Short mmCIF file of C-alpha atoms and ligand atoms in Angstrom, two decimals:
data_model
loop_
_atom_site.label_atom_id
_atom_site.label_comp_id
_atom_site.label_asym_id
_atom_site.label_seq_id
_atom_site.Cartn_x
_atom_site.Cartn_y
_atom_site.Cartn_z
CA MET Q 125 75.36 107.07 84.92
CA PHE Q 126 73.51 108.16 88.01
CA GLY Q 127 75.04 106.13 90.78
CA ILE Q 128 74.51 102.63 89.42
CA ASP Q 129 71.61 103.60 87.21
CA ALA Q 130 71.99 104.57 83.56
CA CYS Q 131 69.92 106.63 81.17
CA ALA Q 132 70.20 106.85 77.39
CA VAL Q 133 71.67 109.86 75.60
CA GLN Q 134 70.74 110.53 71.99
CA VAL Q 135 73.77 111.36 69.84
CA GLU Q 136 72.93 113.40 66.72
CA VAL Q 137 75.55 114.07 64.07
CA ASP Q 138 75.15 116.57 61.25
CA VAL Q 139 77.69 116.99 58.44
CA SER Q 140 77.12 120.13 56.36
CA PHE Q 141 79.03 122.25 53.92
CA GLY Q 142 81.16 124.96 55.43
CA LEU Q 143 84.64 125.47 56.77
CA PRO Q 144 86.03 122.25 58.27
CA ALA Q 145 85.14 122.24 61.96
CA PHE Q 146 84.08 119.75 64.60
CA THR Q 147 81.85 120.97 67.42
CA VAL Q 148 80.10 119.12 70.21
CA VAL Q 149 77.12 120.74 71.95
CA GLY Q 150 74.66 119.53 74.57
CA LEU Q 151 76.50 120.11 77.87
CA PRO Q 152 79.59 117.95 77.22
CA ASP Q 153 82.29 118.18 79.89
CA VAL Q 154 85.99 118.30 79.05
CA SER Q 155 86.29 114.53 78.74
CA VAL Q 156 83.53 114.43 76.11
CA ARG Q 157 84.92 117.40 74.16
CA GLU Q 158 88.27 115.59 73.96
CA SER Q 159 86.57 112.80 72.08
CA ARG Q 160 86.80 114.91 68.91
CA GLU Q 161 90.52 114.21 68.64
CA ARG Q 162 90.10 110.49 69.22
CA VAL Q 163 87.19 110.21 66.79
CA ARG Q 164 89.04 112.02 64.00
CA SER Q 165 92.17 109.84 64.31
CA ALA Q 166 90.26 106.60 64.83
CA ILE Q 167 88.18 107.18 61.68
CA ARG Q 168 91.24 107.94 59.55
CA ASN Q 169 93.30 105.08 60.97
CA SER Q 170 90.46 102.63 60.35
CA GLY Q 171 90.66 103.34 56.62
CA PHE Q 172 87.70 105.72 56.37
CA ASP Q 173 87.69 109.38 55.32
CA PHE Q 174 86.99 112.09 57.84
CA PRO Q 175 84.72 114.65 56.13
CA GLN Q 176 86.33 117.99 55.28
CA HIS Q 177 83.10 119.75 56.25
CA HIS Q 178 81.38 121.21 59.25
CA VAL Q 179 80.58 118.43 61.72
CA THR Q 180 78.15 119.21 64.53
CA VAL Q 181 77.39 116.74 67.30
CA ASN Q 182 74.43 117.26 69.61
CA LEU Q 183 73.94 115.27 72.79
CA ALA Q 184 70.33 115.18 74.00
CA PRO Q 185 68.72 115.85 76.42
CA ALA Q 186 70.70 119.08 76.49
CA ASP Q 187 70.17 119.83 80.17
CA LEU Q 188 71.98 116.68 81.31
CA ARG Q 189 75.73 116.99 81.87
CA LYS Q 190 77.61 114.39 79.79
CA ALA Q 191 80.90 112.98 81.02
CA GLY Q 192 83.28 110.20 80.14
CA SER Q 193 84.76 108.72 77.01
CA SER Q 194 81.99 106.29 76.06
CA PHE Q 195 80.49 108.76 73.58
CA ASP Q 196 83.48 108.26 71.23
CA LEU Q 197 81.99 105.30 69.44
CA PRO Q 198 78.46 106.65 68.86
CA ILE Q 199 79.92 109.94 67.63
CA ALA Q 200 82.29 108.17 65.23
CA LEU Q 201 79.50 105.92 63.95
CA GLY Q 202 77.28 108.98 63.48
CA VAL Q 203 79.95 110.65 61.36
CA LEU Q 204 80.38 107.48 59.32
CA ALA Q 205 76.61 107.24 58.85
CA ALA Q 206 76.58 110.81 57.53
CA THR Q 207 79.35 109.99 55.04
CA GLY Q 208 77.63 106.81 53.93
CA CYS Q 209 80.03 104.24 55.43
CA VAL Q 210 77.37 103.00 57.83
CA THR Q 211 74.63 102.01 55.45
CA ARG Q 212 71.97 101.01 57.94
CA ARG Q 213 69.73 104.03 58.27
CA ASP Q 214 68.04 103.35 61.55
CA VAL Q 215 70.27 102.47 64.46
CA ASN Q 216 68.10 104.03 67.12
CA ASP Q 217 67.07 100.73 68.64
CA VAL Q 218 70.68 99.84 69.54
CA VAL Q 219 72.65 101.37 72.42
CA LEU Q 220 76.22 102.20 71.38
CA LEU Q 221 79.11 102.82 73.73
CA GLY Q 222 82.87 102.65 73.79
CA GLU Q 223 86.05 104.67 74.10
CA LEU Q 224 88.20 104.77 70.96
CA SER Q 225 91.94 104.64 70.82
CA LEU Q 226 93.70 106.58 68.09
CA ASP Q 227 94.21 103.48 65.95
CA GLY Q 228 90.49 102.66 65.96
CA GLY Q 229 90.64 100.05 68.72
CA ILE Q 230 88.06 100.07 71.52
CA HIS Q 231 88.87 100.11 75.23
CA SER Q 232 86.81 98.38 77.88
CA ALA Q 233 84.26 100.59 79.64
CA ARG Q 234 82.92 101.09 83.15
CA GLY Q 235 79.34 100.44 84.09
CA VAL Q 236 78.43 98.15 81.19
CA LEU Q 237 76.23 95.86 83.29
CA PRO Q 238 73.96 98.65 84.59
CA ILE Q 239 73.90 100.14 81.09
CA ALA Q 240 72.80 96.80 79.66
CA ALA Q 241 70.12 96.53 82.35
CA ALA Q 242 68.87 100.04 81.53
CA ALA Q 243 68.88 99.27 77.80
CA ARG Q 244 66.70 96.23 78.41
CA ARG Q 245 64.38 98.20 80.70
CA ASP Q 246 63.99 100.97 78.11
CA ARG Q 247 63.21 98.39 75.39
CA PHE Q 248 66.24 98.80 73.20
CA SER Q 249 66.80 95.69 71.10
CA GLY Q 250 70.59 95.59 71.17
CA LEU Q 251 73.82 96.82 72.71
CA LEU Q 252 77.02 97.48 70.79
CA LEU Q 253 79.82 97.40 73.34
CA PRO Q 254 83.55 96.83 73.86
CA ARG Q 255 84.47 93.14 73.52
CA PRO Q 256 86.10 92.89 77.00
CA ASN Q 257 82.75 93.82 78.60
CA ARG Q 258 80.81 91.07 76.87
CA ALA Q 259 80.68 88.70 79.83
CA GLU Q 260 79.13 91.20 82.25
CA ALA Q 261 76.59 92.39 79.65
CA SER Q 262 75.55 88.81 78.92
CA VAL Q 263 74.10 88.64 82.43
CA VAL Q 264 71.16 90.67 81.12
CA GLU Q 265 68.87 88.51 79.02
CA GLY Q 266 66.83 89.55 76.01
CA LEU Q 267 69.34 92.00 74.54
CA ALA Q 268 71.23 91.33 71.28
CA LEU Q 269 74.92 91.97 72.01
CA TYR Q 270 77.43 93.26 69.48
CA PRO Q 271 80.77 93.05 71.28
CA VAL Q 272 83.32 94.76 69.07
CA ARG Q 273 87.09 95.24 69.21
CA SER Q 274 87.45 98.12 66.75
CA LEU Q 275 85.62 100.86 64.93
CA ALA Q 276 85.79 98.84 61.69
CA GLU Q 277 84.10 95.90 63.44
CA ALA Q 278 81.42 98.23 64.78
CA VAL Q 279 80.65 99.43 61.26
CA ALA Q 280 80.47 95.83 60.05
CA ALA Q 281 78.20 94.89 62.97
CA LEU Q 282 75.76 97.69 62.17
CA ASN Q 283 75.77 97.07 58.42
CA ASP Q 284 75.20 93.33 58.67
CA PRO Q 285 74.18 92.37 62.18
CA GLU Q 286 73.23 88.78 61.28
CA ALA Q 287 76.61 88.04 59.69
CA PHE Q 288 78.42 89.67 62.61
CA ARG Q 289 76.52 87.66 65.21
CA ALA Q 290 76.99 84.45 63.24
CA ALA Q 291 80.76 84.94 63.10
CA LEU Q 292 81.03 85.79 66.80
CA PRO Q 293 82.92 83.16 68.80
CA GLY Q 294 80.93 81.54 71.60
CA LEU Q 295 81.19 83.11 75.03
CA THR Q 296 82.92 80.94 77.57
CA LEU Q 297 82.18 82.40 80.95
CA PRO Q 298 84.72 81.64 83.63
CA GLU Q 299 83.46 79.02 86.06
CA PRO Q 300 81.18 80.85 88.47
CA GLU Q 301 83.45 81.12 91.45
CA ALA Q 302 82.62 78.64 94.14
CA ARG Q 303 79.70 80.04 96.07
CA SER Q 304 81.66 80.12 99.27
CA LEU Q 305 84.91 81.89 99.89
CA PRO Q 306 88.26 80.22 99.27
CA ALA Q 307 88.97 77.21 101.45
CA ASP Q 308 91.97 79.00 102.97
CA ARG Q 309 89.55 81.18 104.92
CA ASP Q 310 87.60 78.66 106.95
CA PHE Q 311 86.60 78.96 110.59
CA ALA Q 312 87.95 75.43 111.04
CA ASP Q 313 91.43 77.02 111.16
CA VAL Q 314 90.58 79.03 114.25
CA HIS Q 315 91.53 77.29 117.49
CA GLY Q 316 89.66 77.99 120.73
CA GLN Q 317 88.07 81.46 120.85
CA ALA Q 318 84.62 80.04 121.57
CA MET Q 319 83.20 83.39 122.64
CA ALA Q 320 84.46 85.37 119.64
CA ARG Q 321 83.33 82.68 117.22
CA ARG Q 322 79.90 82.65 118.80
CA ALA Q 323 79.70 86.45 118.61
CA LEU Q 324 80.57 86.42 114.92
CA GLU Q 325 77.96 83.74 114.26
CA ILE Q 326 75.33 85.90 115.98
CA ALA Q 327 76.57 88.94 114.04
CA ALA Q 328 76.29 87.07 110.73
CA ALA Q 329 72.86 85.69 111.60
CA GLY Q 330 71.33 89.09 112.40
CA GLY Q 331 73.52 91.30 110.21
CA HIS Q 332 74.86 93.07 113.30
CA ASN Q 333 77.76 95.49 113.27
CA THR Q 334 80.44 94.15 115.57
CA LEU Q 335 83.50 95.49 117.33
CA MET Q 336 86.27 93.11 118.45
CA VAL Q 337 88.61 94.41 121.12
CA GLY Q 338 91.76 92.56 122.08
CA PRO Q 339 95.56 92.55 122.16
CA PRO Q 340 97.72 92.12 119.04
CA GLY Q 341 98.02 88.54 117.86
CA SER Q 342 94.78 87.39 119.45
CA GLY Q 343 93.30 86.45 116.06
CA LYS Q 344 90.95 89.41 115.44
CA THR Q 345 92.02 89.91 111.85
CA MET Q 346 92.06 86.19 111.20
CA MET Q 347 88.48 85.75 112.42
CA ALA Q 348 87.09 88.87 110.72
CA ARG Q 349 88.42 87.62 107.38
CA ARG Q 350 86.28 84.52 107.80
CA VAL Q 351 82.95 86.27 108.33
CA ALA Q 352 81.93 86.66 104.66
CA GLY Q 353 82.22 82.88 104.35
CA ILE Q 354 79.50 82.22 106.91
CA LEU Q 355 76.98 84.54 105.23
CA PRO Q 356 74.45 83.04 102.81
CA PRO Q 357 75.30 83.24 99.11
CA LEU Q 358 73.98 86.24 97.20
CA VAL Q 359 70.60 85.86 95.53
CA PHE Q 360 70.44 86.93 91.89
CA ASP Q 361 69.20 90.48 92.45
CA GLU Q 362 71.86 91.08 95.10
CA ALA Q 363 74.52 89.71 92.75
CA LEU Q 364 73.31 92.09 90.04
CA GLU Q 365 73.66 95.06 92.38
CA VAL Q 366 77.09 94.01 93.65
CA THR Q 367 78.37 93.41 90.12
CA SER Q 368 76.94 96.74 88.91
CA ILE Q 369 78.75 98.63 91.66
CA HIS Q 370 82.05 96.93 90.85
CA SER Q 371 81.45 97.61 87.16
CA VAL Q 372 80.84 101.33 87.73
CA ALA Q 373 83.96 101.46 89.91
CA GLY Q 374 85.96 99.87 87.09
CA LEU Q 375 86.89 96.91 89.28
CA LEU Q 376 85.38 94.13 87.20
CA ALA Q 377 88.11 92.18 85.44
CA ALA Q 378 87.73 91.69 81.67
CA GLY Q 379 85.67 88.62 80.90
CA HIS Q 380 84.14 88.61 84.37
CA GLY Q 381 80.44 87.83 84.65
CA LEU Q 382 78.30 88.02 87.74
CA ILE Q 383 79.97 88.31 91.15
CA THR Q 384 78.37 85.61 93.27
CA HIS Q 385 80.22 85.74 96.58
CA ARG Q 386 79.61 88.31 99.30
CA PRO Q 387 82.14 91.12 99.13
CA PHE Q 388 84.71 91.50 101.87
CA ARG Q 389 86.43 94.87 101.90
CA ALA Q 390 89.22 95.77 104.30
CA PRO Q 391 90.48 99.31 103.58
CA HIS Q 392 93.66 100.46 105.32
CA HIS Q 393 93.30 102.98 108.14
CA THR Q 394 95.02 105.69 106.09
CA ILE Q 395 92.08 105.73 103.62
CA SER Q 396 90.53 109.12 102.73
CA ASP Q 397 86.88 109.85 103.32
CA VAL Q 398 86.22 110.05 99.56
CA ALA Q 399 87.77 106.62 98.98
CA LEU Q 400 85.72 105.23 101.87
CA VAL Q 401 82.26 106.59 101.05
CA GLY Q 402 82.66 107.50 97.39
CA GLY Q 403 82.78 110.80 95.54
CA GLY Q 404 84.86 112.63 93.02
CA HIS Q 405 83.96 114.86 90.10
CA ASN Q 406 82.11 112.03 88.39
CA PRO Q 407 80.99 110.27 91.55
CA ARG Q 408 82.41 106.78 91.94
CA PRO Q 409 81.42 104.28 94.60
CA GLY Q 410 83.69 104.01 97.64
CA GLU Q 411 84.64 101.07 99.85
CA ILE Q 412 81.31 101.09 101.70
CA SER Q 413 79.46 100.56 98.41
CA LEU Q 414 81.93 97.95 97.24
CA ALA Q 415 81.05 96.17 100.52
CA HIS Q 416 77.30 96.36 99.72
CA HIS Q 417 75.58 93.08 100.74
CA GLY Q 418 78.85 91.98 102.33
CA VAL Q 419 81.35 92.87 105.01
CA LEU Q 420 83.27 96.09 105.58
CA PHE Q 421 86.18 95.31 107.90
CA LEU Q 422 87.95 98.21 109.59
CA ASP Q 423 91.06 96.72 111.13
CA GLU Q 424 92.83 98.84 113.76
CA MET Q 425 89.64 100.89 113.83
CA ALA Q 426 90.95 103.38 116.40
CA GLU Q 427 93.71 104.38 113.96
CA PHE Q 428 91.25 105.69 111.34
CA SER Q 429 90.96 109.46 111.45
CA ARG Q 430 87.91 110.71 113.28
CA PRO Q 431 86.37 112.60 110.30
CA VAL Q 432 86.73 109.49 108.15
CA LEU Q 433 84.87 107.38 110.71
CA GLU Q 434 82.17 110.00 111.15
CA VAL Q 435 81.16 109.86 107.48
CA LEU Q 436 80.11 106.27 108.10
CA ARG Q 437 77.21 107.27 110.30
CA GLN Q 438 74.69 108.28 107.64
CA PRO Q 439 75.24 105.22 105.42
CA LEU Q 440 75.12 102.93 108.47
CA GLU Q 441 71.71 104.38 109.25
CA GLU Q 442 70.28 104.48 105.72
CA GLY Q 443 71.96 101.64 103.85
CA CYS Q 444 72.99 103.98 101.06
CA VAL Q 445 75.24 106.98 100.59
CA ARG Q 446 74.22 110.24 98.97
CA ILE Q 447 76.83 112.35 97.23
CA ALA Q 448 75.74 115.91 96.51
CA ARG Q 449 76.99 117.65 93.39
CA ALA Q 450 76.13 121.13 92.14
CA THR Q 451 73.39 119.95 89.82
CA ARG Q 452 72.25 116.66 91.28
CA THR Q 453 72.62 114.16 94.06
CA VAL Q 454 73.88 110.69 93.34
CA ALA Q 455 73.07 107.73 95.58
CA PHE Q 456 75.03 104.51 95.80
CA PRO Q 457 73.75 101.49 97.72
CA ALA Q 458 75.82 100.80 100.86
CA SER Q 459 74.14 98.23 103.02
CA PHE Q 460 76.95 96.31 104.67
CA MET Q 461 77.89 94.59 107.89
CA LEU Q 462 80.58 96.56 109.70
CA ILE Q 463 83.22 94.59 111.58
CA GLY Q 464 85.74 96.62 113.53
CA ALA Q 465 88.84 95.42 115.33
CA MET Q 466 90.95 97.40 117.75
CA ASN Q 467 93.42 97.10 120.58
CA PRO Q 468 92.09 97.93 124.05
CA CYS Q 469 94.76 100.61 124.64
CA PRO Q 470 97.73 102.26 122.89
CA CYS Q 471 100.22 99.51 123.88
CA GLY Q 472 97.64 96.84 123.15
CA TYR Q 473 97.94 94.70 126.28
CA HIS Q 474 95.32 96.13 128.63
CA GLY Q 475 93.49 93.13 130.11
CA ASP Q 476 96.00 90.63 128.74
CA ARG Q 477 96.66 87.62 130.93
CA VAL Q 478 100.42 87.53 130.40
CA ARG Q 479 101.86 90.75 129.06
CA PRO Q 480 101.68 93.83 131.30
CA CYS Q 481 100.00 96.98 130.02
CA ARG Q 482 102.10 100.14 130.10
CA CYS Q 483 99.27 102.62 129.62
CA SER Q 484 97.79 104.99 132.19
CA PRO Q 485 94.03 104.83 132.88
CA LEU Q 486 93.70 108.18 131.11
CA GLN Q 487 95.44 106.86 128.00
CA ILE Q 488 93.17 103.82 128.00
CA ALA Q 489 90.04 105.95 128.33
CA ARG Q 490 91.23 108.27 125.53
CA TYR Q 491 91.96 105.34 123.26
CA GLU Q 492 88.38 104.06 123.63
CA SER Q 493 86.94 107.44 122.83
CA ARG Q 494 88.64 107.57 119.44
CA LEU Q 495 85.42 105.97 118.29
CA SER Q 496 82.71 108.55 118.88
CA GLY Q 497 79.69 107.66 120.98
CA PRO Q 498 77.29 107.77 118.02
CA LEU Q 499 79.50 105.38 116.08
CA ARG Q 500 79.85 102.97 119.01
CA ASP Q 501 76.06 103.15 119.32
CA ARG Q 502 75.80 101.60 115.89
CA MET Q 503 77.90 98.58 116.84
CA ASP Q 504 75.40 96.01 118.13
CA LEU Q 505 77.96 93.58 119.50
CA ARG Q 506 81.17 94.19 121.33
CA VAL Q 507 83.46 91.21 121.71
CA PRO Q 508 86.43 91.04 124.04
CA VAL Q 509 89.07 88.79 122.47
CA THR Q 510 91.90 87.37 124.51
CA ALA Q 511 95.03 85.79 123.08
CA LEU Q 512 95.21 82.03 123.16
CA PRO Q 513 98.37 80.93 125.03
CA ALA Q 514 100.83 79.39 122.57
CA ARG Q 515 100.54 75.91 124.06
CA ASP Q 516 96.73 76.00 123.64
CA LEU Q 517 97.13 77.00 120.02
CA SER Q 518 98.38 73.56 119.11
CA ALA Q 519 96.53 71.68 121.86
CA SER Q 520 92.97 72.92 121.38
CA PRO Q 521 91.36 71.49 118.25
CA GLY Q 522 90.28 73.58 115.31
CA GLY Q 523 86.62 74.51 115.47
CA GLU Q 524 83.56 73.91 113.35
CA SER Q 525 83.87 74.54 109.63
CA SER Q 526 82.37 77.62 108.02
CA ALA Q 527 79.87 75.47 106.11
CA ILE Q 528 78.28 74.20 109.34
CA ILE Q 529 78.10 77.68 110.86
CA ARG Q 530 76.64 79.08 107.67
CA ALA Q 531 73.80 76.55 107.69
CA ARG Q 532 72.71 77.83 111.14
CA VAL Q 533 73.10 81.44 110.03
CA MET Q 534 70.88 80.81 107.03
CA ASP Q 535 68.16 79.17 109.15
CA ALA Q 536 68.14 82.11 111.53
CA ARG Q 537 67.92 84.55 108.62
CA VAL Q 538 64.99 82.70 107.08
CA ARG Q 539 63.11 83.04 110.39
CA GLN Q 540 63.77 86.80 110.54
CA LEU Q 541 62.82 87.49 106.96
CA ALA Q 542 59.61 85.48 107.29
CA ARG Q 543 58.64 87.36 110.47
CA ASP Q 544 59.76 90.94 109.80
CA GLY Q 545 60.90 91.06 106.19
CA ALA Q 546 64.23 92.35 107.46
CA LEU Q 547 67.24 91.25 109.45
CA ASN Q 548 67.19 91.99 113.16
CA ALA Q 549 70.00 94.53 112.81
CA ARG Q 550 67.57 96.72 110.84
CA LEU Q 551 64.84 96.71 113.50
CA GLN Q 552 64.52 99.96 115.36
CA GLY Q 553 62.42 101.82 117.86
CA ARG Q 554 58.76 100.87 117.94
CA THR Q 555 59.04 98.03 115.41
CA LEU Q 556 61.80 96.51 117.47
CA ARG Q 557 59.93 96.73 120.75
CA GLY Q 558 56.68 95.60 119.14
CA ARG Q 559 58.18 92.56 117.48
CA THR Q 560 60.46 91.26 120.20
CA ARG Q 561 58.55 89.34 122.80
CA LEU Q 562 60.30 88.54 126.07
CA ASP Q 563 58.94 85.80 128.28
CA ALA Q 564 58.03 86.81 131.86
CA ALA Q 565 61.34 85.80 133.44
CA ALA Q 566 63.33 87.52 130.71
CA ARG Q 567 61.23 90.65 131.16
CA ARG Q 568 62.09 90.75 134.90
CA MET Q 569 65.76 90.13 134.10
CA PHE Q 570 65.76 92.92 131.52
CA ASP Q 571 64.12 95.43 133.90
CA ALA Q 572 66.70 94.61 136.55
CA ALA Q 573 69.54 94.95 134.04
CA LEU Q 574 68.21 98.27 132.79
CA SER Q 575 68.37 99.87 136.21
CA ARG Q 576 71.58 98.14 137.30
CA LEU Q 577 73.56 98.86 134.11
CA ALA Q 578 72.07 102.29 133.38
CA LEU Q 579 71.62 101.36 129.72
CA THR Q 580 70.92 104.22 127.32
CA ALA Q 581 67.94 104.00 124.97
CA ARG Q 582 70.22 102.92 122.16
CA GLY Q 583 71.98 100.43 124.43
CA HIS Q 584 68.58 99.02 125.33
CA ASP Q 585 67.72 98.55 121.65
CA ARG Q 586 71.06 96.94 120.90
CA VAL Q 587 70.58 94.33 123.60
CA LEU Q 588 67.05 93.58 122.36
CA ARG Q 589 68.17 93.18 118.74
CA VAL Q 590 70.99 90.84 119.65
CA ALA Q 591 68.77 88.84 122.03
CA ARG Q 592 66.25 88.46 119.20
CA THR Q 593 68.96 87.04 116.93
CA ILE Q 594 70.19 84.66 119.63
CA ALA Q 595 66.60 83.42 120.06
CA ASP Q 596 66.35 83.00 116.27
CA LEU Q 597 69.52 80.90 116.23
CA ASP Q 598 67.83 78.85 118.96
CA GLN Q 599 64.61 78.67 116.88
CA ALA Q 600 62.66 80.16 119.78
CA GLU Q 601 59.55 82.33 119.41
CA ALA Q 602 60.00 84.34 122.58
CA ILE Q 603 63.22 85.66 124.07
CA GLY Q 604 64.13 83.75 127.23
CA THR Q 605 66.56 84.50 130.03
CA ASN Q 606 69.31 82.44 128.39
CA HIS Q 607 69.06 84.49 125.18
CA LEU Q 608 68.92 87.78 127.02
CA GLY Q 609 71.75 86.84 129.36
CA GLU Q 610 74.04 86.06 126.45
CA ALA Q 611 73.09 89.29 124.67
CA LEU Q 612 73.97 91.28 127.79
CA GLN Q 613 77.50 89.83 127.69
CA PHE Q 614 78.06 91.41 124.29
CA ARG Q 615 76.62 94.81 125.07
CA GLY Q 616 78.96 97.64 124.30
CA GLU Q 617 78.71 100.35 126.92
N1 LIG X 1837 92.73 81.23 117.79
C1 LIG X 1837 93.65 81.09 116.84
N2 LIG X 1837 93.67 79.97 116.09
C2 LIG X 1837 94.61 79.82 115.12
N3 LIG X 1837 95.55 80.73 114.83
C3 LIG X 1837 95.60 81.84 115.57
C4 LIG X 1837 94.64 82.10 116.60
N4 LIG X 1837 94.92 83.30 117.15
C5 LIG X 1837 95.98 83.78 116.48
N5 LIG X 1837 96.41 82.92 115.54
C6 LIG X 1837 97.56 83.10 114.65
O1 LIG X 1837 98.15 84.34 114.96
C7 LIG X 1837 98.24 85.17 113.81
C8 LIG X 1837 97.96 86.61 114.17
O2 LIG X 1837 96.60 86.80 114.39
P1 LIG X 1837 95.84 88.10 113.93
O3 LIG X 1837 94.52 87.70 113.44
O4 LIG X 1837 96.68 88.89 112.99
O5 LIG X 1837 95.74 88.86 115.32
P2 LIG X 1837 95.24 90.32 115.61
O6 LIG X 1837 94.54 90.81 114.40
O7 LIG X 1837 94.34 90.18 116.79
O8 LIG X 1837 96.45 91.12 115.93
C9 LIG X 1837 97.22 84.62 112.86
O9 LIG X 1837 97.60 84.80 111.53
C10 LIG X 1837 97.17 83.17 113.19
O10 LIG X 1837 98.15 82.46 112.46
MG1 LIG X 1838 95.07 92.47 113.31
#
C-alpha cells in the first residue's frame, strides 16, 4: 500500500534440492520474514506436506520494501504449486492476499477495497481474498472474487475456480445504512440558538471551518454532532475514497460494504499528533483522513496541545497529509470540515448572562491565544454561543429538521460547484476576489468595514468567502449588504 493506493508484488517460489531451508528475499521487513513460520505450520496443519528442501521466496520488484502479513497466502500457495498440490499452472492473472493462522485459517486483511480497485485497474481477472473482506471487495465490479476461509479452500479455489464459485453462498450485503445520520441526531432537537444554527448551515453550505465559543452546557457539542447530517450524501467516488481509508486503517467491520454517510470524527483532546494526522512505521491514516469528505470535530479545542493543533495547518491548506519516510513519502487524503468548540475563558463563563466569570482579563486573553493565529486564520466562521435559560429550553420550540436544512445546503452547493467547480471555503486570493462580485452598496459597506475593523488580508478573505456562501444560500448572483452584514457578524478577529 502507498497511502490508499496499492501496487502488485510478484511472489516467486523456488523449491530445489539442498539442505532444508526457507529464505525470503526481495526487501521483506520483519513482519514478512515472520511469515515463514506461519506458512510452514499452516501447510502442515492443512494436511499438506512441507517440502524438506531448499525453499527460496523472491518478492519483486526488489527495490520496494514489503511489509505486512498479507504475503502469507501467496507464499504458501507458491510452495504448494511447487510441490504439485496446486495443479493450475498459471495463476498470474489472480491477485492473492491473506494472513494465515497456524491452523491454516485466514484472517481478515486491511486495505482490501483499494487492493481490489488496483487489481481491476491493472487488469487482473480475479482476487483471492479472506472471506470476511468479501463485502468491501464486491464494491469493485468486473473482478472475479474468490473469498476463502482457509488455505485448503484457497487451493480448491485455484484448482477448480468454476466449482468453487458455484458453491459459494450468495452475498447478502447489510442494508446500505440510511443515507442520513441516525434520527437521534437531528437539528429538530435543538431549541432556540437561531444564530448558531444559522452559522452551522452556512458552514455546511460552503464547507467552512467553524469555531463555536460559549460557556459549558450551551449546546456546542450537541449542535456540532448534528452537522454531518446536514451535508449532502456522499457520491460514489467519495464513498469509495472514504471506505478505502477506513479499510486501510482496519476500521471496516467484517461484512461491511461501502460507507455511504459522511464521516464524523471527534477525537479526544489528549490525542497524539500521530493519531490525529496519521503516521507510524507502516503509515496509517489518522483522524483527519478518517474525517475525509466529512466533519472533524475538536471539542474543547483549547485543551488540545499546541503542537498537535499546529500539525493541522498543512492538511487544512492542502486537503491531504504527507507523511515522510526514509525511502518514500506517503499521502493520505484529508479534506474535511473542521468544527471547533471551546469555552471563552478558563472558568467558562466569560460573557454569560447569569453566571459570573472568575477569570482575569489576562487569563481570558491567554486562553484565546491557545489557538495560534495561523490556525484561527483558517476558521472562516466564529460563532458566539450563549446558554439558553432553562425555562426557554422547554418553552421555545424545537427547530427545523436536518432534512429541511440539508435541502438548502445542497442547493447552495450546486450553485458553487456550477460556478467555480469548488466550494467557497476553497476559494483563495485572486480567484476569490475575481469571482465574488459585490454590488455597489455592499462594496461601500465593505470598504468602510475594512478601515473601521482593521481586517487583515486573511480576515478580508474570510469575510468574502462567507458572504459568498450566504449569497448562495439566498440564490443571489451578487453579494448585497444583507449578505455582507451577516458575514461580518461571524468574522473571527
Ligand atoms: N439549545 C438546546 N436545545 C436542546 N437541548 C440543549 C440545548 N442546549 C443545551 N441542551 C442540553 O444540554 C446538554 C449539554 O449541552 P452540550 O452540547 O454538552 O453543551 P456544551 O458542549 O456547550 O458544553 C445537551 O446534551 C442538551 O441536552
Ligand atoms: Mg461540550
